Short mmCIF file of N, CA, C and O in Angstrom, two decimals:
data_model
loop_
_atom_site.label_atom_id
_atom_site.label_comp_id
_atom_site.label_asym_id
_atom_site.label_seq_id
_atom_site.Cartn_x
_atom_site.Cartn_y
_atom_site.Cartn_z
N UNK A 16 139.95 -17.23 69.85
CA UNK A 16 140.17 -17.12 68.33
C UNK A 16 139.12 -16.89 67.84
O UNK A 16 139.33 -16.34 67.01
N UNK A 17 137.88 -17.20 68.46
CA UNK A 17 136.80 -16.71 67.68
C UNK A 17 136.65 -15.06 67.35
O UNK A 17 136.56 -14.82 66.31
N UNK A 18 137.35 -14.44 68.67
CA UNK A 18 137.38 -13.61 68.54
C UNK A 18 138.08 -12.44 66.84
O UNK A 18 137.24 -11.70 66.43
N UNK A 19 138.86 -13.35 67.07
CA UNK A 19 140.03 -13.30 65.99
C UNK A 19 139.86 -13.58 64.49
O UNK A 19 140.84 -13.32 63.57
N UNK A 20 138.79 -14.45 64.35
CA UNK A 20 138.51 -15.59 63.23
C UNK A 20 140.03 -16.18 62.98
O UNK A 20 140.10 -16.24 61.81
N UNK A 21 140.62 -16.75 63.89
CA UNK A 21 141.55 -17.54 63.86
C UNK A 21 141.41 -18.79 64.40
O UNK A 21 140.73 -19.40 65.22
N UNK A 22 141.38 -20.13 63.57
CA UNK A 22 141.41 -21.04 63.82
C UNK A 22 142.44 -22.06 64.54
O UNK A 22 142.01 -23.58 64.85
N UNK A 23 143.54 -21.83 64.36
CA UNK A 23 144.94 -22.14 64.96
C UNK A 23 145.98 -21.26 64.78
O UNK A 23 145.99 -19.83 64.39
N UNK A 24 147.08 -21.56 65.57
CA UNK A 24 147.70 -20.68 65.89
C UNK A 24 149.43 -21.17 65.98
O UNK A 24 149.25 -22.62 66.50
N UNK A 25 150.26 -20.47 65.51
CA UNK A 25 151.68 -21.23 65.62
C UNK A 25 152.21 -20.97 67.72
O UNK A 25 151.76 -20.23 68.02
N UNK A 26 152.89 -22.01 67.98
CA UNK A 26 153.36 -21.53 69.51
C UNK A 26 155.01 -21.73 68.97
O UNK A 26 155.87 -22.53 68.78
N UNK A 27 155.42 -20.04 69.45
CA UNK A 27 156.76 -20.02 69.21
C UNK A 27 157.65 -20.09 70.55
O UNK A 27 156.85 -19.26 71.76
N UNK A 28 158.83 -20.33 70.75
CA UNK A 28 159.66 -19.91 71.98
C UNK A 28 160.87 -19.09 71.45
O UNK A 28 161.74 -19.84 70.44
N UNK A 29 160.26 -17.61 71.51
CA UNK A 29 161.26 -16.81 70.83
C UNK A 29 161.25 -16.71 69.21
O UNK A 29 159.93 -16.94 68.92
N UNK A 30 162.22 -16.95 68.48
CA UNK A 30 161.94 -17.12 67.36
C UNK A 30 161.65 -18.97 66.27
O UNK A 30 161.83 -18.38 65.59
N UNK A 31 161.48 -19.62 67.80
CA UNK A 31 161.55 -21.01 67.03
C UNK A 31 160.41 -21.36 66.96
O UNK A 31 159.50 -21.22 68.27
N UNK A 32 159.26 -21.82 65.77
CA UNK A 32 158.17 -22.77 66.32
C UNK A 32 158.24 -24.17 66.99
O UNK A 32 159.22 -25.23 66.60
N UNK A 33 157.55 -24.21 67.95
CA UNK A 33 157.86 -25.51 69.01
C UNK A 33 156.64 -26.23 68.82
O UNK A 33 156.19 -27.61 69.48
N UNK A 34 155.25 -25.75 67.99
CA UNK A 34 153.84 -26.42 67.97
C UNK A 34 153.03 -25.49 67.74
O UNK A 34 153.22 -24.41 66.70
N UNK A 35 151.64 -25.55 67.13
CA UNK A 35 151.01 -25.34 66.33
C UNK A 35 149.75 -26.05 67.68
O UNK A 35 149.60 -27.00 67.94
N UNK A 36 148.45 -25.08 67.61
CA UNK A 36 147.30 -25.26 68.56
C UNK A 36 146.17 -24.82 67.64
O UNK A 36 146.59 -23.69 67.03
N UNK A 37 145.23 -25.70 67.65
CA UNK A 37 143.46 -25.24 66.87
C UNK A 37 142.51 -25.87 67.96
O UNK A 37 142.68 -25.93 69.07
N UNK A 38 141.48 -25.05 67.91
CA UNK A 38 139.96 -25.15 68.45
C UNK A 38 139.87 -26.75 69.25
O UNK A 38 139.67 -26.81 70.02
N UNK A 39 140.19 -27.63 67.92
CA UNK A 39 139.97 -28.78 68.50
C UNK A 39 141.39 -29.47 69.73
O UNK A 39 140.72 -29.77 70.72
N UNK A 40 142.54 -29.16 69.55
CA UNK A 40 143.17 -29.32 70.47
C UNK A 40 142.93 -28.45 71.75
O UNK A 40 142.73 -29.56 72.76
N UNK A 41 142.20 -27.31 71.78
CA UNK A 41 141.97 -26.52 73.19
C UNK A 41 140.64 -27.55 73.31
O UNK A 41 140.88 -27.67 74.58
N UNK A 42 139.61 -27.77 72.98
CA UNK A 42 138.73 -28.69 73.42
C UNK A 42 138.66 -29.81 74.04
O UNK A 42 138.14 -29.93 74.73
N UNK A 43 139.87 -30.64 73.23
CA UNK A 43 139.58 -31.77 73.75
C UNK A 43 140.47 -31.74 75.16
O UNK A 43 140.42 -32.81 75.74
N UNK A 44 141.17 -30.79 75.18
CA UNK A 44 142.21 -30.98 76.30
C UNK A 44 141.60 -30.45 77.43
O UNK A 44 141.85 -30.96 78.84
N UNK A 45 140.08 -29.39 77.19
CA UNK A 45 139.55 -28.74 78.39
C UNK A 45 138.49 -29.87 79.18
O UNK A 45 137.52 -29.51 79.90
N UNK A 46 137.93 -30.29 78.13
CA UNK A 46 136.38 -30.97 77.85
C UNK A 46 137.03 -32.05 79.24
O UNK A 46 136.99 -32.80 79.32
N UNK A 47 135.42 -31.68 80.18
CA UNK A 47 135.12 -32.72 81.30
C UNK A 47 136.46 -31.85 82.79
O UNK A 47 135.97 -32.34 83.40
N UNK A 48 136.99 -31.13 82.55
CA UNK A 48 137.29 -30.41 83.40
C UNK A 48 138.02 -29.01 83.12
O UNK A 48 139.31 -28.60 82.79
N UNK A 49 137.21 -27.81 83.26
CA UNK A 49 137.39 -26.43 82.65
C UNK A 49 138.62 -26.32 83.30
O UNK A 49 139.02 -24.83 82.58
N UNK A 50 139.21 -26.49 84.65
CA UNK A 50 140.33 -25.82 85.14
C UNK A 50 141.23 -26.12 84.53
O UNK A 50 142.27 -25.19 84.37
N UNK A 51 141.46 -26.55 83.55
CA UNK A 51 142.39 -27.36 82.50
C UNK A 51 142.93 -25.77 81.69
O UNK A 51 144.18 -26.22 80.84
N UNK A 52 141.92 -24.90 81.44
CA UNK A 52 142.22 -24.00 80.75
C UNK A 52 143.41 -22.99 81.03
O UNK A 52 143.92 -22.53 80.56
N UNK A 53 143.80 -22.80 82.32
CA UNK A 53 144.84 -22.66 83.09
C UNK A 53 146.03 -23.58 82.91
O UNK A 53 147.67 -23.12 83.06
N UNK A 54 146.07 -24.66 82.03
CA UNK A 54 147.28 -25.70 81.86
C UNK A 54 148.31 -24.69 80.61
O UNK A 54 147.77 -23.84 79.71
N UNK A 55 149.37 -24.90 80.45
CA UNK A 55 150.41 -24.39 79.71
C UNK A 55 149.89 -24.66 78.36
O UNK A 55 149.39 -25.99 78.17
N UNK A 56 150.04 -24.36 77.59
CA UNK A 56 149.99 -24.29 76.20
C UNK A 56 150.61 -25.69 75.60
O UNK A 56 150.11 -26.06 74.86
N UNK A 57 151.71 -25.78 75.85
CA UNK A 57 152.59 -27.03 75.44
C UNK A 57 152.09 -28.29 76.14
O UNK A 57 152.17 -29.43 75.46
N UNK A 58 150.87 -28.74 77.04
CA UNK A 58 149.90 -29.87 77.08
C UNK A 58 149.21 -29.90 76.45
O UNK A 58 148.79 -31.45 76.09
N UNK A 59 148.83 -28.95 75.36
CA UNK A 59 147.93 -29.61 74.72
C UNK A 59 148.66 -29.20 73.18
O UNK A 59 147.56 -29.67 72.02
N UNK A 60 148.95 -28.56 72.82
CA UNK A 60 149.60 -28.65 71.38
C UNK A 60 150.35 -29.74 70.76
O UNK A 60 150.29 -30.41 71.31
N UNK A 61 150.22 -29.55 69.50
CA UNK A 61 150.60 -30.59 68.80
C UNK A 61 152.24 -30.09 68.21
O UNK A 61 152.68 -28.88 67.85
N UNK A 62 152.97 -30.60 68.85
CA UNK A 62 154.51 -30.85 68.39
C UNK A 62 155.19 -31.28 67.27
O UNK A 62 156.00 -31.02 67.04
N UNK A 63 154.46 -32.72 66.67
CA UNK A 63 155.19 -33.09 65.60
C UNK A 63 154.15 -32.41 64.92
O UNK A 63 153.35 -32.55 64.20
N UNK A 64 155.22 -31.73 63.79
CA UNK A 64 155.07 -30.72 62.53
C UNK A 64 155.47 -31.13 61.31
O UNK A 64 156.47 -31.60 61.00
N UNK A 65 154.56 -31.03 60.55
CA UNK A 65 154.86 -31.26 59.11
C UNK A 65 155.21 -29.54 58.50
O UNK A 65 153.93 -28.84 58.22
N UNK A 66 156.42 -29.88 58.25
CA UNK A 66 156.81 -28.23 57.38
C UNK A 66 156.77 -28.16 56.13
O UNK A 66 157.40 -29.00 55.54
N UNK A 67 156.73 -27.11 55.65
CA UNK A 67 157.09 -27.11 54.06
C UNK A 67 157.68 -25.87 53.91
O UNK A 67 157.43 -24.81 54.27
N UNK A 68 158.80 -26.13 53.08
CA UNK A 68 160.02 -25.37 52.91
C UNK A 68 159.18 -24.49 51.67
O UNK A 68 158.22 -24.16 50.65
N UNK A 69 159.54 -22.58 52.04
CA UNK A 69 159.16 -21.60 50.88
C UNK A 69 159.36 -21.86 49.95
O UNK A 69 158.07 -21.36 48.94
N UNK A 70 159.91 -22.83 49.41
CA UNK A 70 160.32 -22.70 47.88
C UNK A 70 159.30 -23.82 47.23
O UNK A 70 159.05 -24.36 46.23
N UNK A 71 158.75 -24.97 48.01
CA UNK A 71 158.01 -25.86 47.56
C UNK A 71 156.67 -25.36 46.88
O UNK A 71 155.93 -24.20 46.66
N UNK A 72 156.40 -26.02 45.82
CA UNK A 72 155.25 -25.83 44.74
C UNK A 72 153.71 -25.93 45.45
O UNK A 72 153.50 -26.69 46.61
N UNK A 73 152.88 -24.99 44.91
CA UNK A 73 151.64 -24.90 45.82
C UNK A 73 151.27 -25.99 45.77
O UNK A 73 150.18 -26.32 46.56
N UNK A 74 150.81 -27.21 44.73
CA UNK A 74 150.70 -28.71 44.51
C UNK A 74 151.41 -29.45 46.22
O UNK A 74 150.30 -30.40 46.18
N UNK A 75 152.16 -28.79 46.65
CA UNK A 75 152.66 -29.48 48.15
C UNK A 75 151.68 -29.54 49.20
O UNK A 75 151.41 -30.04 49.97
N UNK A 76 150.68 -28.73 49.05
CA UNK A 76 149.49 -27.58 49.71
C UNK A 76 148.34 -28.81 50.34
O UNK A 76 148.35 -29.37 50.88
N UNK A 77 148.41 -29.39 49.04
CA UNK A 77 147.28 -30.47 48.48
C UNK A 77 146.94 -31.69 49.54
O UNK A 77 146.51 -32.25 50.36
N UNK A 78 148.13 -32.69 49.61
CA UNK A 78 148.09 -33.59 50.66
C UNK A 78 148.63 -33.56 51.72
O UNK A 78 147.94 -33.65 52.72
N UNK A 79 149.16 -31.96 52.12
CA UNK A 79 148.74 -31.43 53.60
C UNK A 79 147.31 -31.35 54.32
O UNK A 79 146.93 -31.70 55.25
N UNK A 80 146.66 -31.00 53.37
CA UNK A 80 145.09 -30.36 53.36
C UNK A 80 144.48 -31.68 53.55
O UNK A 80 143.60 -32.01 54.19
N UNK A 81 144.83 -32.82 52.71
CA UNK A 81 144.20 -33.99 52.33
C UNK A 81 144.35 -34.56 54.00
O UNK A 81 143.25 -35.18 54.12
N UNK A 82 145.54 -34.31 54.78
CA UNK A 82 145.43 -35.01 55.71
C UNK A 82 144.91 -33.95 56.93
O UNK A 82 144.99 -34.87 58.15
N UNK A 83 144.18 -33.14 56.91
CA UNK A 83 143.46 -32.69 57.87
C UNK A 83 144.53 -31.24 58.21
O UNK A 83 143.94 -30.79 59.22
N UNK A 84 145.71 -31.41 57.87
CA UNK A 84 146.35 -30.64 58.31
C UNK A 84 146.39 -28.89 58.11
O UNK A 84 146.15 -28.75 56.28
N UNK A 85 146.96 -28.18 58.69
CA UNK A 85 147.38 -26.59 58.07
C UNK A 85 148.95 -26.82 57.73
O UNK A 85 149.89 -27.63 58.04
N UNK A 86 149.22 -25.97 56.30
CA UNK A 86 150.20 -25.79 55.71
C UNK A 86 151.38 -24.56 56.88
O UNK A 86 150.95 -24.12 56.87
N UNK A 87 152.35 -25.19 57.32
CA UNK A 87 153.62 -24.40 57.76
C UNK A 87 154.59 -24.44 56.99
O UNK A 87 155.19 -25.37 56.55
N UNK A 88 154.67 -23.10 57.32
CA UNK A 88 155.68 -22.69 55.75
C UNK A 88 156.84 -21.99 56.60
O UNK A 88 157.04 -21.53 57.22
N UNK A 89 158.33 -22.75 55.99
CA UNK A 89 159.44 -22.47 56.63
C UNK A 89 160.21 -21.74 55.47
O UNK A 89 160.37 -21.99 54.51
N UNK A 90 161.38 -20.80 55.90
CA UNK A 90 162.50 -20.47 55.25
C UNK A 90 163.42 -20.88 56.20
O UNK A 90 164.09 -20.69 56.80
N UNK A 91 164.11 -22.39 55.78
CA UNK A 91 165.28 -22.83 56.48
C UNK A 91 164.74 -23.37 57.81
O UNK A 91 163.34 -23.93 58.01
N UNK A 92 165.22 -23.06 58.47
CA UNK A 92 164.53 -23.03 60.07
C UNK A 92 163.48 -21.68 61.03
O UNK A 92 163.31 -21.58 61.86
N UNK A 93 163.45 -21.13 59.84
CA UNK A 93 162.60 -19.34 60.08
C UNK A 93 161.23 -19.80 59.94
O UNK A 93 160.73 -20.17 58.79
N UNK A 94 160.25 -19.85 60.79
CA UNK A 94 158.87 -19.69 60.49
C UNK A 94 158.69 -18.55 59.62
O UNK A 94 158.99 -17.47 60.10
N UNK A 95 157.98 -19.25 58.65
CA UNK A 95 156.91 -17.45 57.80
C UNK A 95 155.58 -17.36 57.94
O UNK A 95 154.90 -16.29 58.02
N UNK A 96 154.96 -18.34 58.56
CA UNK A 96 153.67 -18.62 58.48
C UNK A 96 152.80 -19.84 58.52
O UNK A 96 153.07 -20.76 57.92
N UNK A 97 151.92 -19.37 58.33
CA UNK A 97 150.59 -20.71 57.95
C UNK A 97 149.60 -20.74 56.86
O UNK A 97 149.46 -19.63 56.76
N UNK A 98 149.36 -21.53 56.33
CA UNK A 98 148.55 -21.68 54.70
C UNK A 98 147.42 -22.32 54.92
O UNK A 98 147.97 -23.54 55.66
N UNK A 99 146.38 -22.00 55.36
CA UNK A 99 144.89 -23.18 55.22
C UNK A 99 144.43 -22.76 54.13
O UNK A 99 144.43 -22.73 53.00
N UNK A 100 143.47 -23.95 54.25
CA UNK A 100 142.64 -24.05 53.03
C UNK A 100 141.85 -23.14 52.33
O UNK A 100 142.11 -22.78 51.27
N UNK A 101 141.16 -22.18 53.32
CA UNK A 101 140.42 -21.19 53.07
C UNK A 101 141.76 -20.44 52.08
O UNK A 101 141.05 -19.41 51.55
N UNK A 102 142.92 -19.88 53.00
CA UNK A 102 143.85 -18.89 51.97
C UNK A 102 144.01 -19.72 50.78
O UNK A 102 143.96 -18.75 50.16
N UNK A 103 144.13 -20.96 50.91
CA UNK A 103 144.31 -21.56 49.30
C UNK A 103 143.46 -21.07 48.12
O UNK A 103 143.36 -20.33 47.34
N UNK A 104 142.11 -21.45 48.93
CA UNK A 104 140.67 -21.00 47.97
C UNK A 104 140.81 -19.55 47.67
O UNK A 104 140.26 -18.99 46.10
N UNK A 105 140.97 -18.49 48.12
CA UNK A 105 140.75 -16.94 48.32
C UNK A 105 142.18 -16.39 47.38
O UNK A 105 141.43 -15.66 46.03
N UNK A 106 143.20 -17.22 47.37
CA UNK A 106 144.24 -17.27 46.77
C UNK A 106 143.70 -17.44 45.11
O UNK A 106 143.92 -16.84 44.25
N UNK A 107 143.36 -18.78 44.58
CA UNK A 107 142.94 -19.40 43.68
C UNK A 107 141.41 -18.24 43.05
O UNK A 107 141.60 -18.18 42.10
N UNK A 108 140.69 -18.02 44.02
CA UNK A 108 139.83 -17.06 43.23
C UNK A 108 140.33 -16.08 43.02
O UNK A 108 140.09 -15.56 41.86
N UNK A 109 141.08 -15.19 43.31
CA UNK A 109 141.77 -13.92 42.94
C UNK A 109 142.55 -13.89 42.01
O UNK A 109 142.59 -13.02 41.32
N UNK A 110 142.95 -15.10 41.52
CA UNK A 110 143.48 -15.36 40.43
C UNK A 110 142.68 -15.58 38.77
O UNK A 110 143.29 -15.00 38.16
N UNK A 111 141.94 -15.73 39.09
CA UNK A 111 140.31 -15.43 37.67
C UNK A 111 140.02 -14.33 37.51
O UNK A 111 139.17 -14.07 36.81
N UNK A 112 140.08 -13.43 38.96
CA UNK A 112 139.64 -12.12 38.36
C UNK A 112 139.93 -10.94 37.52
O UNK A 112 141.37 -10.80 37.34
#
């Protein structure tokens, strides 16, 4: 994750989003038993997901970020991507240039 400057990843089963995993999930899962690095991702991922519709207003991101989450953007049941705080900051910064 560090190699590619990624702090969280979607977990997919084919085309379906089934979870999300971040650095904290991995750390908490393996701490004290490094052999757990061999466990399937499903054991450490978060599967209770808060999703935003692609048509949601930008203001809908703020409560998600306030809860310490990443925004999961969907078009119906189709996963489109993740939006992080840094993504939003970069977007806002580019709007003033």
